[in-house]
């Protein structure tokens, strides 16, 4: 019985984009993982293989992979390769920890509940746009 190959990773690098190529790689892989297009356990190409496929330097892809690993989106299993991790869980845990840390810091600074909430809302608007 033949082993079924995963479809190739579909990434597009826009050399004229405001975001650096490593950030484009990072954002596209993270987005596809969150959307389910890259399921948990999916093996990713090697750094060199993906760099070759995209026409990028290996260091550029390595930087994107490091950022994705830090964010919990991918995990490296030594010689076995790099795989999509359970990113949603890791991101939720990290966001909850950051929120708790912020709440403790705001309280130590003497902010009341409303001032702390306003600071968060303003930061979200600055980061996500006016929809936040």
Tab-separated table of N, CA and C in Angstrom:
chain	number	residue	atom	x	y	z
A	1	UNK	N	0.841	-1.176	0.000
A	1	UNK	CA	0.000	0.000	0.000
A	1	UNK	C	0.887	1.240	0.000
A	2	UNK	N	0.635	2.181	-0.882
A	2	UNK	CA	1.458	3.373	-1.018
A	2	UNK	C	1.128	4.380	0.081
A	3	UNK	N	2.159	5.077	0.570
A	3	UNK	CA	1.966	6.119	1.568
A	3	UNK	C	1.479	7.373	0.849
A	4	UNK	N	0.408	7.954	1.367
A	4	UNK	CA	-0.148	9.150	0.738
A	4	UNK	C	0.697	10.362	1.124
A	5	UNK	N	1.136	11.107	0.127
A	5	UNK	CA	1.918	12.312	0.351
A	5	UNK	C	0.984	13.479	0.645
A	6	UNK	N	1.407	14.347	1.568
A	6	UNK	CA	0.646	15.566	1.839
A	6	UNK	C	0.813	16.504	0.650
A	7	UNK	N	-0.225	17.280	0.343
A	7	UNK	CA	-0.081	18.240	-0.753
A	7	UNK	C	1.025	19.236	-0.427
A	8	UNK	N	1.656	19.809	-1.450
A	8	UNK	CA	2.742	20.739	-1.184
A	8	UNK	C	2.251	21.966	-0.421
A	9	UNK	N	3.138	22.523	0.370
A	9	UNK	CA	2.841	23.727	1.123
A	9	UNK	C	2.673	24.885	0.154
A	10	UNK	N	1.588	25.606	0.255
A	10	UNK	CA	1.290	26.706	-0.667
A	10	UNK	C	1.550	28.049	0.027
A	11	UNK	N	2.670	28.654	-0.302
A	11	UNK	CA	3.031	29.958	0.227
A	11	UNK	C	3.393	30.869	-0.934
A	12	UNK	N	3.084	32.141	-0.777
A	12	UNK	CA	3.420	33.128	-1.800
A	12	UNK	C	4.201	34.253	-1.146
A	13	UNK	N	5.338	34.576	-1.708
A	13	UNK	CA	6.158	35.665	-1.196
A	13	UNK	C	6.047	36.837	-2.156
A	14	UNK	N	5.656	37.981	-1.610
A	14	UNK	CA	5.541	39.204	-2.397
A	14	UNK	C	6.746	40.080	-2.088
A	15	UNK	N	7.687	40.201	-3.028
A	15	UNK	CA	8.887	40.991	-2.759
A	15	UNK	C	8.592	42.474	-2.556
A	16	UNK	N	7.419	42.937	-2.988
A	16	UNK	CA	7.057	44.344	-2.845
A	16	UNK	C	6.220	44.619	-1.596
A	17	UNK	N	5.936	43.582	-0.816
A	17	UNK	CA	5.098	43.742	0.380
A	17	UNK	C	5.852	44.510	1.461
A	18	UNK	N	5.089	45.134	2.344
A	18	UNK	CA	5.693	45.869	3.459
A	18	UNK	C	6.358	44.907	4.447
A	19	UNK	N	5.799	43.713	4.599
A	19	UNK	CA	6.359	42.728	5.527
A	19	UNK	C	7.563	42.032	4.910
A	20	UNK	N	8.562	41.785	5.733
A	20	UNK	CA	9.751	41.065	5.294
A	20	UNK	C	9.372	39.640	4.883
A	21	UNK	N	10.164	39.023	3.999
A	21	UNK	CA	9.840	37.658	3.565
A	21	UNK	C	9.695	36.657	4.712
A	22	UNK	N	10.549	36.739	5.731
A	22	UNK	CA	10.417	35.776	6.838
A	22	UNK	C	9.068	35.950	7.527
A	23	UNK	N	8.581	37.192	7.652
A	23	UNK	CA	7.297	37.460	8.287
A	23	UNK	C	6.156	36.958	7.413
A	24	UNK	N	6.305	37.048	6.103
A	24	UNK	CA	5.289	36.517	5.202
A	24	UNK	C	5.194	35.002	5.364
A	25	UNK	N	6.336	34.325	5.444
A	25	UNK	CA	6.355	32.869	5.647
A	25	UNK	C	5.705	32.539	6.989
A	26	UNK	N	6.119	33.233	8.049
A	26	UNK	CA	5.596	32.985	9.388
A	26	UNK	C	4.083	33.177	9.418
A	27	UNK	N	3.617	34.301	8.891
A	27	UNK	CA	2.187	34.618	8.936
A	27	UNK	C	1.349	33.630	8.130
A	28	UNK	N	1.840	33.231	6.966
A	28	UNK	CA	1.069	32.313	6.129
A	28	UNK	C	0.979	30.920	6.751
A	29	UNK	N	2.082	30.433	7.298
A	29	UNK	CA	2.039	29.107	7.940
A	29	UNK	C	1.151	29.161	9.175
A	30	UNK	N	1.300	30.195	9.992
A	30	UNK	CA	0.473	30.320	11.193
A	30	UNK	C	-1.009	30.421	10.823
A	31	UNK	N	-1.315	31.212	9.812
A	31	UNK	CA	-2.707	31.373	9.382
A	31	UNK	C	-3.300	30.079	8.870
A	32	UNK	N	-2.530	29.355	8.058
A	32	UNK	CA	-3.030	28.081	7.526
A	32	UNK	C	-3.198	27.055	8.641
A	33	UNK	N	-2.310	27.080	9.631
A	33	UNK	CA	-2.435	26.151	10.757
A	33	UNK	C	-3.689	26.470	11.569
A	34	UNK	N	-3.924	27.764	11.843
A	34	UNK	CA	-5.109	28.172	12.601
A	34	UNK	C	-6.392	27.835	11.858
A	35	UNK	N	-6.378	27.971	10.544
A	35	UNK	CA	-7.576	27.722	9.736
A	35	UNK	C	-7.811	26.234	9.468
A	36	UNK	N	-6.860	25.390	9.833
A	36	UNK	CA	-7.007	23.958	9.612
A	36	UNK	C	-6.473	23.475	8.279
A	37	UNK	N	-5.943	24.378	7.467
A	37	UNK	CA	-5.364	23.985	6.183
A	37	UNK	C	-4.076	23.194	6.357
A	38	UNK	N	-3.428	23.400	7.480
A	38	UNK	CA	-2.250	22.616	7.854
A	38	UNK	C	-2.591	21.930	9.167
A	39	UNK	N	-3.044	20.690	9.101
A	39	UNK	CA	-3.507	20.011	10.309
A	39	UNK	C	-2.362	19.673	11.271
A	40	UNK	N	-2.710	19.533	12.531
A	40	UNK	CA	-1.740	19.128	13.553
A	40	UNK	C	-1.074	17.833	13.101
A	41	UNK	N	0.240	17.804	13.217
A	41	UNK	CA	1.005	16.623	12.832
A	41	UNK	C	1.518	16.663	11.407
A	42	UNK	N	1.081	17.622	10.608
A	42	UNK	CA	1.555	17.730	9.223
A	42	UNK	C	3.036	18.060	9.223
A	43	UNK	N	3.788	17.284	8.467
A	43	UNK	CA	5.222	17.513	8.359
A	43	UNK	C	5.482	18.653	7.375
A	44	UNK	N	6.347	19.571	7.776
A	44	UNK	CA	6.709	20.696	6.928
A	44	UNK	C	7.998	20.389	6.177
A	45	UNK	N	8.230	21.087	5.083
A	45	UNK	CA	9.488	20.905	4.360
A	45	UNK	C	10.674	21.322	5.236
A	46	UNK	N	11.831	20.819	4.896
A	46	UNK	CA	13.033	21.264	5.594
A	46	UNK	C	13.240	22.747	5.314
A	47	UNK	N	14.064	23.367	6.136
A	47	UNK	CA	14.374	24.782	5.923
A	47	UNK	C	14.946	24.981	4.522
A	48	UNK	N	15.909	24.161	4.168
A	48	UNK	CA	16.523	24.295	2.839
A	48	UNK	C	15.531	24.022	1.721
A	49	UNK	N	14.710	23.007	1.911
A	49	UNK	CA	13.728	22.656	0.889
A	49	UNK	C	12.717	23.773	0.651
A	50	UNK	N	12.219	24.360	1.734
A	50	UNK	CA	11.248	25.438	1.583
A	50	UNK	C	11.921	26.689	1.021
A	51	UNK	N	13.143	26.959	1.451
A	51	UNK	CA	13.865	28.120	0.926
A	51	UNK	C	14.048	27.987	-0.583
A	52	UNK	N	14.402	26.800	-1.009
A	52	UNK	CA	14.580	26.542	-2.439
A	52	UNK	C	13.257	26.719	-3.194
A	53	UNK	N	12.195	26.164	-2.635
A	53	UNK	CA	10.870	26.247	-3.261
A	53	UNK	C	10.420	27.695	-3.420
A	54	UNK	N	10.723	28.540	-2.424
A	54	UNK	CA	10.264	29.927	-2.430
A	54	UNK	C	11.271	30.909	-3.023
A	55	UNK	N	12.481	30.422	-3.317
A	55	UNK	CA	13.517	31.310	-3.836
A	55	UNK	C	14.052	32.264	-2.777
A	56	UNK	N	14.117	31.785	-1.536
A	56	UNK	CA	14.599	32.592	-0.417
A	56	UNK	C	15.888	32.010	0.136
A	57	UNK	N	16.579	32.792	0.921
A	57	UNK	CA	17.760	32.295	1.625
A	57	UNK	C	17.310	31.363	2.741
A	58	UNK	N	18.115	30.349	3.012
A	58	UNK	CA	17.787	29.400	4.075
A	58	UNK	C	17.648	30.114	5.422
A	59	UNK	N	18.457	31.126	5.677
A	59	UNK	CA	18.361	31.869	6.941
A	59	UNK	C	17.009	32.552	7.101
A	60	UNK	N	16.410	32.977	6.003
A	60	UNK	CA	15.092	33.627	6.045
A	60	UNK	C	14.033	32.634	6.519
A	61	UNK	N	14.041	31.447	5.948
A	61	UNK	CA	13.071	30.422	6.342
A	61	UNK	C	13.361	29.946	7.769
A	62	UNK	N	14.643	29.814	8.111
A	62	UNK	CA	15.011	29.396	9.466
A	62	UNK	C	14.487	30.397	10.496
A	63	UNK	N	14.570	31.683	10.188
A	63	UNK	CA	14.060	32.717	11.092
A	63	UNK	C	12.548	32.582	11.264
A	64	UNK	N	11.838	32.318	10.179
A	64	UNK	CA	10.387	32.117	10.253
A	64	UNK	C	10.061	30.879	11.083
A	65	UNK	N	10.771	29.790	10.862
A	65	UNK	CA	10.539	28.558	11.619
A	65	UNK	C	10.816	28.789	13.111
A	66	UNK	N	11.876	29.531	13.446
A	66	UNK	CA	12.172	29.812	14.862
A	66	UNK	C	11.024	30.595	15.503
A	67	UNK	N	10.523	31.593	14.789
A	67	UNK	CA	9.404	32.385	15.320
A	67	UNK	C	8.161	31.506	15.493
A	68	UNK	N	7.888	30.647	14.530
A	68	UNK	CA	6.735	29.756	14.622
A	68	UNK	C	6.886	28.773	15.782
A	69	UNK	N	8.104	28.316	16.006
A	69	UNK	CA	8.330	27.392	17.118
A	69	UNK	C	8.151	28.119	18.447
A	70	UNK	N	8.654	29.338	18.532
A	70	UNK	CA	8.475	30.147	19.744
A	70	UNK	C	6.999	30.376	20.024
A	71	UNK	N	6.213	30.585	18.977
A	71	UNK	CA	4.775	30.818	19.109
A	71	UNK	C	3.980	29.532	19.353
A	72	UNK	N	4.647	28.382	19.281
A	72	UNK	CA	3.960	27.117	19.515
A	72	UNK	C	3.190	26.596	18.317
A	73	UNK	N	3.428	27.178	17.138
A	73	UNK	CA	2.709	26.747	15.933
A	73	UNK	C	3.333	25.488	15.360
A	74	UNK	N	4.653	25.393	15.429
A	74	UNK	CA	5.350	24.207	14.925
A	74	UNK	C	6.236	23.634	16.024
A	75	UNK	N	6.630	22.402	15.818
A	75	UNK	CA	7.576	21.767	16.730
A	75	UNK	C	8.585	20.985	15.912
A	76	UNK	N	9.828	21.036	16.360
A	76	UNK	CA	10.886	20.301	15.687
A	76	UNK	C	11.153	19.034	16.476
A	77	UNK	N	11.195	17.923	15.779
A	77	UNK	CA	11.416	16.619	16.413
A	77	UNK	C	12.752	16.052	15.965
A	78	UNK	N	13.785	16.824	16.171
A	78	UNK	CA	15.137	16.382	15.823
A	78	UNK	C	15.249	15.992	14.364
A	79	UNK	N	15.825	14.839	14.122
A	79	UNK	CA	16.028	14.374	12.749
A	79	UNK	C	14.741	13.954	12.053
A	80	UNK	N	13.671	13.826	12.826
A	80	UNK	CA	12.395	13.427	12.227
A	80	UNK	C	11.744	14.555	11.449
A	81	UNK	N	12.123	15.797	11.735
A	81	UNK	CA	11.589	16.922	10.980
A	81	UNK	C	10.812	17.918	11.813
A	82	UNK	N	10.114	18.780	11.113
A	82	UNK	CA	9.339	19.862	11.714
A	82	UNK	C	7.873	19.634	11.383
A	83	UNK	N	7.025	19.792	12.388
A	83	UNK	CA	5.619	19.452	12.262
A	83	UNK	C	4.732	20.566	12.813
A	84	UNK	N	3.501	20.621	12.311
A	84	UNK	CA	2.515	21.540	12.858
A	84	UNK	C	2.121	21.032	14.241
A	85	UNK	N	2.172	21.917	15.222
A	85	UNK	CA	1.821	21.571	16.601
A	85	UNK	C	0.366	21.954	16.859
A	86	UNK	N	-0.105	21.670	18.031
A	86	UNK	CA	-1.455	22.064	18.431
A	86	UNK	C	-1.428	23.553	18.772
A	87	UNK	N	-1.331	24.386	17.735
A	87	UNK	CA	-1.083	25.818	17.898
A	87	UNK	C	-2.184	26.533	18.654
A	88	UNK	N	-3.415	26.190	18.403
A	88	UNK	CA	-4.502	26.881	19.070
A	88	UNK	C	-4.395	26.780	20.574
A	89	UNK	N	-4.106	25.588	21.065
A	89	UNK	CA	-3.961	25.366	22.493
A	89	UNK	C	-2.813	26.191	23.055
A	90	UNK	N	-1.668	26.153	22.401
A	90	UNK	CA	-0.499	26.885	22.870
A	90	UNK	C	-0.763	28.383	22.843
A	91	UNK	N	-1.381	28.860	21.785
A	91	UNK	CA	-1.674	30.291	21.680
A	91	UNK	C	-2.666	30.719	22.750
A	92	UNK	N	-3.683	29.918	22.997
A	92	UNK	CA	-4.672	30.250	24.031
A	92	UNK	C	-4.017	30.330	25.403
A	93	UNK	N	-3.143	29.368	25.708
A	93	UNK	CA	-2.461	29.361	27.003
A	93	UNK	C	-1.547	30.566	27.143
A	94	UNK	N	-0.804	30.880	26.090
A	94	UNK	CA	0.103	32.014	26.148
A	94	UNK	C	-0.663	33.327	26.271
A	95	UNK	N	-1.768	33.454	25.551
A	95	UNK	CA	-2.585	34.667	25.646
A	95	UNK	C	-3.164	34.818	27.049
A	96	UNK	N	-3.624	33.724	27.637
A	96	UNK	CA	-4.178	33.780	28.996
A	96	UNK	C	-3.099	34.187	30.003
A	97	UNK	N	-1.901	33.655	29.837
A	97	UNK	CA	-0.799	34.015	30.741
A	97	UNK	C	-0.432	35.493	30.582
A	98	UNK	N	-0.401	35.987	29.342
A	98	UNK	CA	-0.084	37.397	29.102
A	98	UNK	C	-1.169	38.292	29.700
A	99	UNK	N	-2.423	37.897	29.561
A	99	UNK	CA	-3.526	38.690	30.111
A	99	UNK	C	-3.450	38.735	31.640
A	100	UNK	N	-3.154	37.599	32.257
A	100	UNK	CA	-3.044	37.566	33.720
A	100	UNK	C	-1.883	38.440	34.194
A	101	UNK	N	-0.780	38.362	33.472
A	101	UNK	CA	0.382	39.185	33.816
A	101	UNK	C	0.040	40.671	33.690
A	102	UNK	N	-0.651	41.040	32.624
A	102	UNK	CA	-1.064	42.426	32.428
A	102	UNK	C	-1.981	42.877	33.570
A	103	UNK	N	-2.957	42.052	33.927
A	103	UNK	CA	-3.908	42.421	34.978
A	103	UNK	C	-3.183	42.665	36.307
A	104	UNK	N	-2.232	41.794	36.641
A	104	UNK	CA	-1.466	41.983	37.881
A	104	UNK	C	-0.662	43.281	37.838
A	105	UNK	N	-0.032	43.544	36.691
A	105	UNK	CA	0.781	44.754	36.539
A	105	UNK	C	-0.092	46.004	36.614
A	106	UNK	N	-1.244	46.003	35.950
A	106	UNK	CA	-2.153	47.153	35.982
A	106	UNK	C	-2.609	47.436	37.412
A	107	UNK	N	-2.875	46.386	38.162
A	107	UNK	CA	-3.310	46.565	39.558
A	107	UNK	C	-2.190	47.158	40.401
A	108	UNK	N	-0.950	46.648	40.206
A	108	UNK	CA	0.199	47.199	40.945
A	108	UNK	C	0.423	48.671	40.608
A	109	UNK	N	0.104	49.052	39.367
A	109	UNK	CA	0.250	50.450	38.945
A	109	UNK	C	-0.865	51.343	39.499
A	110	UNK	N	-1.872	50.714	40.099
A	110	UNK	CA	-2.957	51.478	40.694
A	110	UNK	C	-4.097	51.793	39.743
A	111	UNK	N	-4.119	51.150	38.579
A	111	UNK	CA	-5.216	51.384	37.644
A	111	UNK	C	-6.482	50.704	38.154
A	112	UNK	N	-7.620	51.392	37.984
A	112	UNK	CA	-8.872	50.725	38.317
A	112	UNK	C	-9.278	49.836	37.132
A	113	UNK	N	-10.331	49.082	37.330
A	113	UNK	CA	-10.777	48.107	36.327
A	113	UNK	C	-11.011	48.775	34.975
A	114	UNK	N	-11.701	49.914	34.977
A	114	UNK	CA	-12.038	50.590	33.721
A	114	UNK	C	-10.793	51.125	33.017
A	115	UNK	N	-9.842	51.688	33.756
A	115	UNK	CA	-8.612	52.210	33.147
A	115	UNK	C	-7.790	51.071	32.553
A	116	UNK	N	-7.750	49.931	33.235
A	116	UNK	CA	-7.017	48.768	32.718
A	116	UNK	C	-7.674	48.253	31.442
A	117	UNK	N	-9.007	48.197	31.436
A	117	UNK	CA	-9.738	47.737	30.252
A	117	UNK	C	-9.541	48.698	29.077
A	118	UNK	N	-9.557	49.997	29.342
A	118	UNK	CA	-9.354	51.001	28.297
A	118	UNK	C	-7.971	50.862	27.678
A	119	UNK	N	-6.962	50.614	28.511
A	119	UNK	CA	-5.598	50.434	27.995
A	119	UNK	C	-5.532	49.225	27.060
A	120	UNK	N	-6.201	48.147	27.422
A	120	UNK	CA	-6.223	46.949	26.575
A	120	UNK	C	-6.956	47.239	25.265
A	121	UNK	N	-8.102	47.886	25.363
A	121	UNK	CA	-8.877	48.209	24.160
A	121	UNK	C	-8.063	49.081	23.210
A	122	UNK	N	-7.377	50.084	23.759
A	122	UNK	CA	-6.549	50.958	22.932
A	122	UNK	C	-5.415	50.182	22.264
A	123	UNK	N	-4.798	49.280	23.014
A	123	UNK	CA	-3.707	48.475	22.450
A	123	UNK	C	-4.223	47.541	21.359
A	124	UNK	N	-5.392	46.950	21.565
A	124	UNK	CA	-5.977	46.078	20.550
A	124	UNK	C	-6.310	46.857	19.289
A	125	UNK	N	-6.868	48.058	19.431
A	125	UNK	CA	-7.170	48.892	18.267
A	125	UNK	C	-5.908	49.259	17.515
A	126	UNK	N	-4.852	49.583	18.260
A	126	UNK	CA	-3.583	49.949	17.618
A	126	UNK	C	-2.992	48.771	16.850
A	127	UNK	N	-3.206	47.571	17.364
A	127	UNK	CA	-2.629	46.375	16.735
A	127	UNK	C	-3.516	45.800	15.649
A	128	UNK	N	-4.821	45.685	15.906
A	128	UNK	CA	-5.748	45.031	14.979
A	128	UNK	C	-6.516	45.990	14.086
A	129	UNK	N	-6.483	47.274	14.395
A	129	UNK	CA	-7.272	48.240	13.652
A	129	UNK	C	-8.512	48.630	14.434
A	130	UNK	N	-9.340	49.438	13.840
A	130	UNK	CA	-10.501	49.996	14.529
A	130	UNK	C	-11.583	48.985	14.881
A	131	UNK	N	-11.486	47.770	14.343
A	131	UNK	CA	-12.513	46.755	14.605
A	131	UNK	C	-12.451	46.205	16.022
A	132	UNK	N	-11.310	46.390	16.712
A	132	UNK	CA	-11.119	45.777	18.031
A	132	UNK	C	-11.989	46.394	19.092
